[in-house]
């Protein structure tokens, strides 16, 4: 039997795993936990990695109303895994293992404390921290994520992920799904560090590799293709991104249903990129269809519906009606104040674009930023 202190440590370990699942620290924690279970045995490490990834996948795939019960179930599962492992160890090895598990839990706590300084104001999430910059949560399938760390810190994060991918490749081989997921995470970090063109290239390499192993319609490949299309658009290659979305969206809808959040987000991005590629009138039609769909699903005051209205106004302006675009942003500002409050970051964005279209001089070229109104990653990193 384990004493109460060891049981509490195991419980804390279970909580740490579930809290980290799907976050920026997941690869780091996954690697440490797998090493803790493996104790130098590659087969045990691989088995632990597989179970950890199953946990992350099930939490990510859970319906909103079921996510808490899924998380609770996996907390209990991992508490049992830690308890069982500790019970199997001889007393002299158990003390070292407990110290290692305590270290893992403390690692997560320190990371969470650091992340409390992050800036993650979600225009389409209706929540955020009161910090000094504005971001849009990418982990919810949305655009970009800006942190209070300098760009060098985001570059360091990308470099750290290179090391993780190298370690996982040596352990599991280049074709293992966790290696490919790690490569995708690295690609995203490269984009967040200010290099969307390189992120698009890296994502494209992962798509090609994974598609050769399974199918372009594989659910996991679809999500990598989803991110690839996004970063191609962020890199300023609108026409190419539109073609990627045109091919992707029907397959996403088949896999996730027409009401799936990734399907709806892909449609939002497709439409604004259609406008950037030169067909603003088609983009207006696409956004009107999308907003009608989202209003039926979520209501007029849903934050995703409000975000789509921001993009629609940009398309209307790009189609040649700057006055109408300004009116639409003005109405959106009123609704944002009412729904999200006068201090919400999304109001700053809408007010900025109201002023842009209200003072717009006909014939003035429309730059990249007009078609990426919520993005913090311009292709040149200078706009």
CSV table of C-alpha atoms in Angstrom, one decimal:
chain,number,residue,atom,x,y,z
A,1,UNK,CA,0.0,0.0,0.0
A,2,UNK,CA,1.1,3.6,-0.7
A,3,UNK,CA,1.0,6.2,2.1
A,4,UNK,CA,-1.1,9.3,1.9
A,5,UNK,CA,1.7,11.4,0.7
A,6,UNK,CA,2.5,9.2,-2.3
A,7,UNK,CA,-1.2,8.9,-3.1
A,8,UNK,CA,-1.4,12.7,-3.1
A,9,UNK,CA,1.7,12.9,-5.4
A,10,UNK,CA,0.0,10.4,-7.8
A,11,UNK,CA,-3.2,12.5,-7.8
A,12,UNK,CA,-1.2,15.6,-8.5
A,13,UNK,CA,0.5,13.8,-11.4
A,14,UNK,CA,-2.9,12.8,-12.9
A,15,UNK,CA,-4.1,16.4,-12.6
A,16,UNK,CA,-0.9,17.7,-14.2
A,17,UNK,CA,-1.3,15.4,-17.3
A,18,UNK,CA,-4.8,16.5,-17.9
A,19,UNK,CA,-4.0,20.2,-17.4
A,20,UNK,CA,-1.1,20.1,-19.9
A,21,UNK,CA,-3.0,18.1,-22.6
A,22,UNK,CA,-3.2,20.2,-25.7
A,23,UNK,CA,-1.2,23.2,-24.4
A,24,UNK,CA,2.1,24.5,-25.4
A,25,UNK,CA,3.9,22.5,-22.7
A,26,UNK,CA,2.3,19.2,-23.8
A,27,UNK,CA,5.3,17.9,-25.8
A,28,UNK,CA,7.7,18.7,-23.0
A,29,UNK,CA,5.5,17.1,-20.3
A,30,UNK,CA,4.8,14.1,-22.5
A,31,UNK,CA,8.5,13.5,-23.0
A,32,UNK,CA,9.2,13.7,-19.3
A,33,UNK,CA,6.3,11.6,-18.2
A,34,UNK,CA,7.2,8.9,-20.8
A,35,UNK,CA,10.7,8.9,-19.5
A,36,UNK,CA,9.5,8.6,-15.9
A,37,UNK,CA,7.5,5.5,-16.8
A,38,UNK,CA,10.1,4.1,-19.2
A,39,UNK,CA,13.1,4.2,-16.9
A,40,UNK,CA,15.3,3.7,-19.9
A,41,UNK,CA,13.1,1.1,-21.6
A,42,UNK,CA,12.1,2.3,-25.1
A,43,UNK,CA,9.0,0.0,-25.2
A,44,UNK,CA,7.7,1.3,-21.9
A,45,UNK,CA,8.3,4.9,-23.1
A,46,UNK,CA,6.5,4.3,-26.4
A,47,UNK,CA,3.6,2.8,-24.5
A,48,UNK,CA,3.4,5.8,-22.2
A,49,UNK,CA,3.6,8.2,-25.1
A,50,UNK,CA,0.7,6.4,-26.8
A,51,UNK,CA,-1.5,6.5,-23.7
A,52,UNK,CA,-0.7,10.2,-23.2
A,53,UNK,CA,-1.6,11.0,-26.7
A,54,UNK,CA,-4.8,9.1,-26.4
A,55,UNK,CA,-5.7,11.3,-23.4
A,56,UNK,CA,-4.9,14.5,-25.3
A,57,UNK,CA,-6.9,13.3,-28.3
A,58,UNK,CA,-10.0,12.3,-26.3
A,59,UNK,CA,-10.0,15.6,-24.4
A,60,UNK,CA,-9.6,17.6,-27.7
A,61,UNK,CA,-12.4,15.6,-29.3
A,62,UNK,CA,-14.9,15.8,-26.4
A,63,UNK,CA,-18.1,17.7,-26.9
A,64,UNK,CA,-18.3,20.9,-24.8
A,65,UNK,CA,-20.9,19.5,-22.5
A,66,UNK,CA,-18.8,16.4,-21.9
A,67,UNK,CA,-15.3,17.8,-21.6
A,68,UNK,CA,-15.2,18.1,-17.8
A,69,UNK,CA,-16.3,14.5,-17.3
A,70,UNK,CA,-13.7,13.4,-19.9
A,71,UNK,CA,-11.0,15.3,-18.1
A,72,UNK,CA,-12.1,13.9,-14.7
A,73,UNK,CA,-12.0,10.4,-16.1
A,74,UNK,CA,-8.5,10.8,-17.5
A,75,UNK,CA,-7.3,12.4,-14.2
A,76,UNK,CA,-8.5,9.3,-12.4
A,77,UNK,CA,-6.9,7.1,-15.1
A,78,UNK,CA,-3.5,8.8,-14.8
A,79,UNK,CA,-3.6,8.8,-11.0
A,80,UNK,CA,-4.1,5.1,-11.2
A,81,UNK,CA,-1.2,4.8,-13.7
A,82,UNK,CA,1.1,6.7,-11.4
A,83,UNK,CA,0.0,4.7,-8.3
A,84,UNK,CA,0.4,1.4,-10.0
A,85,UNK,CA,3.9,2.3,-11.2
A,86,UNK,CA,5.0,3.4,-7.7
A,87,UNK,CA,3.6,0.3,-6.2
A,88,UNK,CA,5.6,-1.9,-8.6
A,89,UNK,CA,8.9,-0.2,-7.6
A,90,UNK,CA,11.1,-1.5,-4.8
A,91,UNK,CA,11.2,0.9,-1.8
A,92,UNK,CA,14.7,2.2,-2.7
A,93,UNK,CA,13.6,3.2,-6.2
A,94,UNK,CA,10.2,4.5,-5.1
A,95,UNK,CA,11.7,7.5,-3.4
A,96,UNK,CA,13.6,8.6,-6.5
A,97,UNK,CA,10.5,8.1,-8.6
A,98,UNK,CA,8.4,10.2,-6.3
A,99,UNK,CA,10.9,13.0,-6.4
A,100,UNK,CA,10.8,12.8,-10.2
A,101,UNK,CA,7.0,13.0,-10.3
A,102,UNK,CA,7.1,15.9,-7.9
A,103,UNK,CA,9.5,17.6,-10.3
A,104,UNK,CA,7.1,17.1,-13.2
A,105,UNK,CA,4.2,18.6,-11.3
A,106,UNK,CA,6.4,21.5,-10.2
A,107,UNK,CA,7.5,22.0,-13.9
A,108,UNK,CA,3.9,22.3,-15.0
A,109,UNK,CA,3.1,24.8,-12.1
A,110,UNK,CA,6.1,27.0,-13.1
A,111,UNK,CA,5.0,26.9,-16.7
A,112,UNK,CA,1.4,27.8,-15.8
A,113,UNK,CA,2.7,30.7,-13.7
A,114,UNK,CA,4.8,32.0,-16.7
A,115,UNK,CA,1.8,31.6,-19.0
A,116,UNK,CA,-0.3,33.7,-16.7
A,117,UNK,CA,1.8,36.6,-18.2
A,118,UNK,CA,0.8,35.7,-21.7
A,119,UNK,CA,-1.5,37.9,-23.7
A,120,UNK,CA,-4.3,35.8,-25.1
A,121,UNK,CA,-7.3,37.9,-25.7
A,122,UNK,CA,-9.7,35.9,-27.9
A,123,UNK,CA,-11.8,38.0,-30.2
A,124,UNK,CA,-13.9,35.0,-30.9
A,125,UNK,CA,-13.6,33.5,-27.4
A,126,UNK,CA,-15.0,36.3,-25.3
A,127,UNK,CA,-12.3,36.0,-22.7
A,128,UNK,CA,-8.8,37.0,-22.0
A,129,UNK,CA,-6.3,38.5,-19.6
A,130,UNK,CA,-5.9,42.1,-18.9
A,131,UNK,CA,-2.4,42.6,-20.4
A,132,UNK,CA,-0.8,44.9,-22.8
A,133,UNK,CA,-1.3,43.4,-26.3
A,134,UNK,CA,-4.0,41.7,-28.2
A,135,UNK,CA,-4.1,38.2,-29.6
A,136,UNK,CA,-6.6,35.7,-31.1
A,137,UNK,CA,-6.4,32.2,-29.7
A,138,UNK,CA,-5.0,29.8,-32.3
A,139,UNK,CA,-5.7,26.8,-30.1
A,140,UNK,CA,-9.4,27.2,-30.8
A,141,UNK,CA,-8.7,27.2,-34.5
A,142,UNK,CA,-8.4,30.9,-34.7
A,143,UNK,CA,-5.8,33.3,-35.9
A,144,UNK,CA,-2.6,34.0,-34.2
A,145,UNK,CA,-1.5,34.2,-30.6
A,146,UNK,CA,0.6,37.1,-29.3
A,147,UNK,CA,2.5,36.8,-26.0
A,148,UNK,CA,4.1,39.3,-23.8
A,149,UNK,CA,7.5,37.7,-24.4
A,150,UNK,CA,9.7,39.3,-27.0
A,151,UNK,CA,10.0,37.8,-30.5
A,152,UNK,CA,13.3,36.2,-29.4
A,153,UNK,CA,11.4,34.1,-26.8
A,154,UNK,CA,9.0,32.8,-29.5
A,155,UNK,CA,12.1,32.0,-31.6
A,156,UNK,CA,13.6,30.1,-28.6
A,157,UNK,CA,10.4,28.1,-28.3
A,158,UNK,CA,10.7,27.1,-32.0
A,159,UNK,CA,14.3,26.0,-31.4
A,160,UNK,CA,13.3,24.0,-28.3
A,161,UNK,CA,10.7,22.2,-30.4
A,162,UNK,CA,13.4,21.2,-32.9
A,163,UNK,CA,15.1,19.4,-30.0
A,164,UNK,CA,11.9,17.6,-29.0
A,165,UNK,CA,11.3,16.5,-32.6
A,166,UNK,CA,14.9,15.2,-32.9
A,167,UNK,CA,14.5,13.2,-29.6
A,168,UNK,CA,11.1,11.8,-30.6
A,169,UNK,CA,12.4,10.9,-34.1
A,170,UNK,CA,15.3,9.0,-32.5
A,171,UNK,CA,13.0,7.2,-30.2
A,172,UNK,CA,10.0,6.5,-32.4
A,173,UNK,CA,11.2,6.9,-36.0
A,174,UNK,CA,10.3,9.6,-38.6
A,175,UNK,CA,6.9,8.1,-39.5
A,176,UNK,CA,5.5,8.0,-36.0
A,177,UNK,CA,2.4,10.2,-35.5
A,178,UNK,CA,3.9,11.9,-32.5
A,179,UNK,CA,6.9,12.9,-34.5
A,180,UNK,CA,4.7,14.3,-37.2
A,181,UNK,CA,2.6,16.2,-34.6
A,182,UNK,CA,5.8,17.6,-33.1
A,183,UNK,CA,6.9,18.8,-36.6
A,184,UNK,CA,3.5,20.5,-37.0
A,185,UNK,CA,3.9,22.1,-33.6
A,186,UNK,CA,7.3,23.3,-34.6
A,187,UNK,CA,5.9,24.8,-37.8
A,188,UNK,CA,3.3,26.7,-35.9
A,189,UNK,CA,6.0,28.1,-33.5
A,190,UNK,CA,8.0,29.2,-36.5
A,191,UNK,CA,5.0,31.1,-37.7
A,192,UNK,CA,4.3,32.7,-34.3
A,193,UNK,CA,8.0,33.8,-34.2
A,194,UNK,CA,7.3,36.0,-37.2
A,195,UNK,CA,8.0,33.8,-40.2
A,196,UNK,CA,4.7,32.7,-41.8
A,197,UNK,CA,6.3,31.8,-45.1
A,198,UNK,CA,8.6,29.2,-43.4
A,199,UNK,CA,5.7,28.0,-41.3
A,200,UNK,CA,3.7,27.4,-44.5
A,201,UNK,CA,6.7,25.5,-46.0
A,202,UNK,CA,7.2,23.3,-42.9
A,203,UNK,CA,3.4,22.5,-42.7
A,204,UNK,CA,3.5,21.6,-46.4
A,205,UNK,CA,6.3,19.1,-45.7
A,206,UNK,CA,4.3,17.5,-42.9
A,207,UNK,CA,1.2,17.3,-45.1
A,208,UNK,CA,3.2,15.6,-47.9
A,209,UNK,CA,4.9,13.1,-45.5
A,210,UNK,CA,1.7,12.2,-43.6
A,211,UNK,CA,-0.4,11.9,-46.7
A,212,UNK,CA,2.1,9.3,-48.1
A,213,UNK,CA,1.6,7.3,-44.9
A,214,UNK,CA,-2.2,7.4,-44.8
A,215,UNK,CA,-4.5,9.6,-46.8
A,216,UNK,CA,-5.1,13.3,-47.3
A,217,UNK,CA,-8.5,12.7,-45.9
A,218,UNK,CA,-7.2,11.1,-42.7
A,219,UNK,CA,-8.7,13.2,-39.8
A,220,UNK,CA,-5.3,14.1,-38.4
A,221,UNK,CA,-3.9,15.0,-41.8
A,222,UNK,CA,-7.0,17.2,-42.3
A,223,UNK,CA,-6.0,19.2,-39.3
A,224,UNK,CA,-2.5,19.6,-40.5
A,225,UNK,CA,-3.8,20.7,-43.9
A,226,UNK,CA,-6.1,23.1,-42.1
A,227,UNK,CA,-3.1,24.8,-40.4
A,228,UNK,CA,-1.1,24.6,-43.7
A,229,UNK,CA,-3.8,26.6,-45.5
A,230,UNK,CA,-4.0,29.1,-42.7
A,231,UNK,CA,-0.2,29.8,-42.8
A,232,UNK,CA,-0.1,30.0,-46.6
A,233,UNK,CA,-2.7,32.7,-46.3
A,234,UNK,CA,-0.8,34.5,-43.5
A,235,UNK,CA,2.3,34.4,-45.8
A,236,UNK,CA,0.4,36.5,-48.3
A,237,UNK,CA,-0.2,33.8,-50.9
A,238,UNK,CA,-4.0,34.3,-51.0
A,239,UNK,CA,-4.8,32.5,-54.3
A,240,UNK,CA,-2.9,29.4,-53.2
A,241,UNK,CA,-4.6,29.4,-49.8
A,242,UNK,CA,-8.0,29.7,-51.4
A,243,UNK,CA,-7.3,26.7,-53.6
A,244,UNK,CA,-6.2,24.7,-50.5
A,245,UNK,CA,-9.4,25.7,-48.6
A,246,UNK,CA,-11.6,24.9,-51.6
A,247,UNK,CA,-10.2,21.4,-51.6
A,248,UNK,CA,-10.1,21.1,-47.8
A,249,UNK,CA,-13.5,22.4,-46.6
A,250,UNK,CA,-15.7,19.6,-48.2
A,251,UNK,CA,-13.4,17.0,-46.7
A,252,UNK,CA,-13.4,18.7,-43.3
A,253,UNK,CA,-17.2,18.9,-43.4
A,254,UNK,CA,-17.4,15.2,-44.2
A,255,UNK,CA,-15.2,14.4,-41.2
A,256,UNK,CA,-16.5,16.9,-38.7
A,257,UNK,CA,-20.0,17.8,-40.0
A,258,UNK,CA,-21.0,21.1,-41.5
A,259,UNK,CA,-21.4,22.6,-38.0
A,260,UNK,CA,-17.9,21.6,-36.8
A,261,UNK,CA,-15.9,24.5,-35.4
A,262,UNK,CA,-12.9,23.9,-37.7
A,263,UNK,CA,-15.3,23.8,-40.7
A,264,UNK,CA,-16.8,27.1,-39.8
A,265,UNK,CA,-13.3,28.7,-39.1
A,266,UNK,CA,-12.0,27.4,-42.5
A,267,UNK,CA,-15.0,29.0,-44.2
A,268,UNK,CA,-14.2,32.3,-42.5
A,269,UNK,CA,-10.6,32.2,-43.7
A,270,UNK,CA,-11.6,31.0,-47.1
A,271,UNK,CA,-13.9,33.9,-47.6
A,272,UNK,CA,-11.5,36.7,-46.6
A,273,UNK,CA,-8.7,35.2,-48.7
A,274,UNK,CA,-11.1,35.0,-51.7
A,275,UNK,CA,-11.4,38.8,-51.2
A,276,UNK,CA,-7.7,39.2,-51.0
A,277,UNK,CA,-7.2,37.2,-54.1
A,278,UNK,CA,-9.4,39.7,-56.0
A,279,UNK,CA,-13.0,38.4,-55.8
A,280,UNK,CA,-14.5,40.5,-53.0
A,281,UNK,CA,-18.1,40.1,-54.3
A,282,UNK,CA,-17.8,36.3,-54.0
A,283,UNK,CA,-16.3,36.8,-50.5
A,284,UNK,CA,-19.4,38.9,-49.5
A,285,UNK,CA,-21.6,36.1,-50.6
A,286,UNK,CA,-19.6,33.5,-48.7
A,287,UNK,CA,-19.7,35.6,-45.5
A,288,UNK,CA,-23.4,36.2,-45.8
A,289,UNK,CA,-24.0,32.5,-46.1
A,290,UNK,CA,-21.7,31.8,-43.2
A,291,UNK,CA,-23.2,34.4,-40.9
A,292,UNK,CA,-26.7,33.1,-41.6
A,293,UNK,CA,-25.5,29.6,-40.7
A,294,UNK,CA,-23.7,30.7,-37.5
A,295,UNK,CA,-26.7,32.8,-36.4
A,296,UNK,CA,-29.0,29.8,-36.8
A,297,UNK,CA,-26.5,27.7,-34.7
A,298,UNK,CA,-25.4,30.1,-32.1
A,299,UNK,CA,-27.4,33.3,-32.2
A,300,UNK,CA,-26.6,36.9,-33.2
A,301,UNK,CA,-24.6,37.6,-30.1
A,302,UNK,CA,-22.2,34.6,-30.4
A,303,UNK,CA,-18.6,35.8,-30.5
A,304,UNK,CA,-17.9,33.8,-33.7
A,305,UNK,CA,-20.8,35.4,-35.4
A,306,UNK,CA,-19.5,38.8,-34.3
A,307,UNK,CA,-16.1,38.0,-35.6
A,308,UNK,CA,-17.5,36.9,-39.0
A,309,UNK,CA,-19.3,40.3,-39.2
A,310,UNK,CA,-15.9,42.0,-38.9
A,311,UNK,CA,-14.6,40.0,-41.9
A,312,UNK,CA,-17.7,40.7,-43.9
A,313,UNK,CA,-17.4,44.4,-43.4
A,314,UNK,CA,-13.8,44.2,-44.7
A,315,UNK,CA,-15.1,42.4,-47.8
A,316,UNK,CA,-17.8,44.9,-48.4
A,317,UNK,CA,-15.2,47.7,-48.3
A,318,UNK,CA,-12.9,45.8,-50.6
A,319,UNK,CA,-15.9,45.3,-53.0
A,320,UNK,CA,-16.0,49.1,-53.3
A,321,UNK,CA,-18.5,50.3,-50.7
A,322,UNK,CA,-16.3,51.9,-48.0
A,323,UNK,CA,-19.3,53.9,-46.5
A,324,UNK,CA,-21.2,50.7,-46.0
A,325,UNK,CA,-18.2,49.0,-44.5
A,326,UNK,CA,-17.8,51.8,-42.0
A,327,UNK,CA,-21.5,51.6,-41.1
A,328,UNK,CA,-21.2,47.8,-40.5
A,329,UNK,CA,-18.2,48.3,-38.2
A,330,UNK,CA,-20.0,51.0,-36.3
A,331,UNK,CA,-22.9,48.7,-35.7
A,332,UNK,CA,-20.5,45.9,-34.8
A,333,UNK,CA,-18.9,48.2,-32.2
A,334,UNK,CA,-22.2,48.8,-30.6
A,335,UNK,CA,-22.9,45.1,-30.4
A,336,UNK,CA,-19.4,44.3,-29.0
A,337,UNK,CA,-19.9,46.9,-26.3
A,338,UNK,CA,-23.2,45.4,-25.3
A,339,UNK,CA,-22.1,41.7,-25.5
A,340,UNK,CA,-18.5,41.8,-24.4
A,341,UNK,CA,-18.2,45.1,-22.6
A,342,UNK,CA,-16.4,48.4,-23.3
A,343,UNK,CA,-12.9,47.1,-22.3
A,344,UNK,CA,-12.8,44.1,-24.6
A,345,UNK,CA,-9.9,43.9,-27.0
A,346,UNK,CA,-12.2,43.1,-30.0
A,347,UNK,CA,-13.8,46.5,-29.7
A,348,UNK,CA,-10.4,48.1,-30.3
A,349,UNK,CA,-10.1,46.1,-33.5
A,350,UNK,CA,-13.6,47.0,-34.7
A,351,UNK,CA,-13.1,50.7,-33.9
A,352,UNK,CA,-9.8,50.8,-35.8
A,353,UNK,CA,-11.5,49.4,-38.9
A,354,UNK,CA,-14.5,51.7,-38.6
A,355,UNK,CA,-12.0,54.7,-38.7
A,356,UNK,CA,-10.2,53.1,-41.6
A,357,UNK,CA,-13.2,52.8,-43.8
A,358,UNK,CA,-14.8,56.1,-42.6
A,359,UNK,CA,-11.8,58.0,-43.8
A,360,UNK,CA,-10.9,55.8,-46.8
A,361,UNK,CA,-10.1,57.6,-50.0
A,362,UNK,CA,-11.4,55.9,-53.1
A,363,UNK,CA,-8.5,54.4,-55.1
A,364,UNK,CA,-6.2,53.9,-52.2
A,365,UNK,CA,-4.5,50.5,-52.5
A,366,UNK,CA,-5.7,47.9,-50.0
A,367,UNK,CA,-2.8,46.3,-48.2
A,368,UNK,CA,-2.4,42.9,-46.6
A,369,UNK,CA,-3.7,44.1,-43.3
A,370,UNK,CA,-7.2,44.9,-44.7
A,371,UNK,CA,-7.7,41.2,-45.4
A,372,UNK,CA,-6.2,40.0,-42.2
A,373,UNK,CA,-7.9,42.4,-39.7
A,374,UNK,CA,-7.4,40.2,-36.7
A,375,UNK,CA,-3.9,38.9,-37.5
A,376,UNK,CA,-0.6,39.9,-35.8
A,377,UNK,CA,1.6,38.1,-38.4
A,378,UNK,CA,2.2,40.1,-41.6
A,379,UNK,CA,4.4,38.4,-44.3
A,380,UNK,CA,7.1,41.0,-43.9
A,381,UNK,CA,6.6,41.4,-40.1
A,382,UNK,CA,6.7,45.2,-40.7
A,383,UNK,CA,3.1,46.1,-41.4
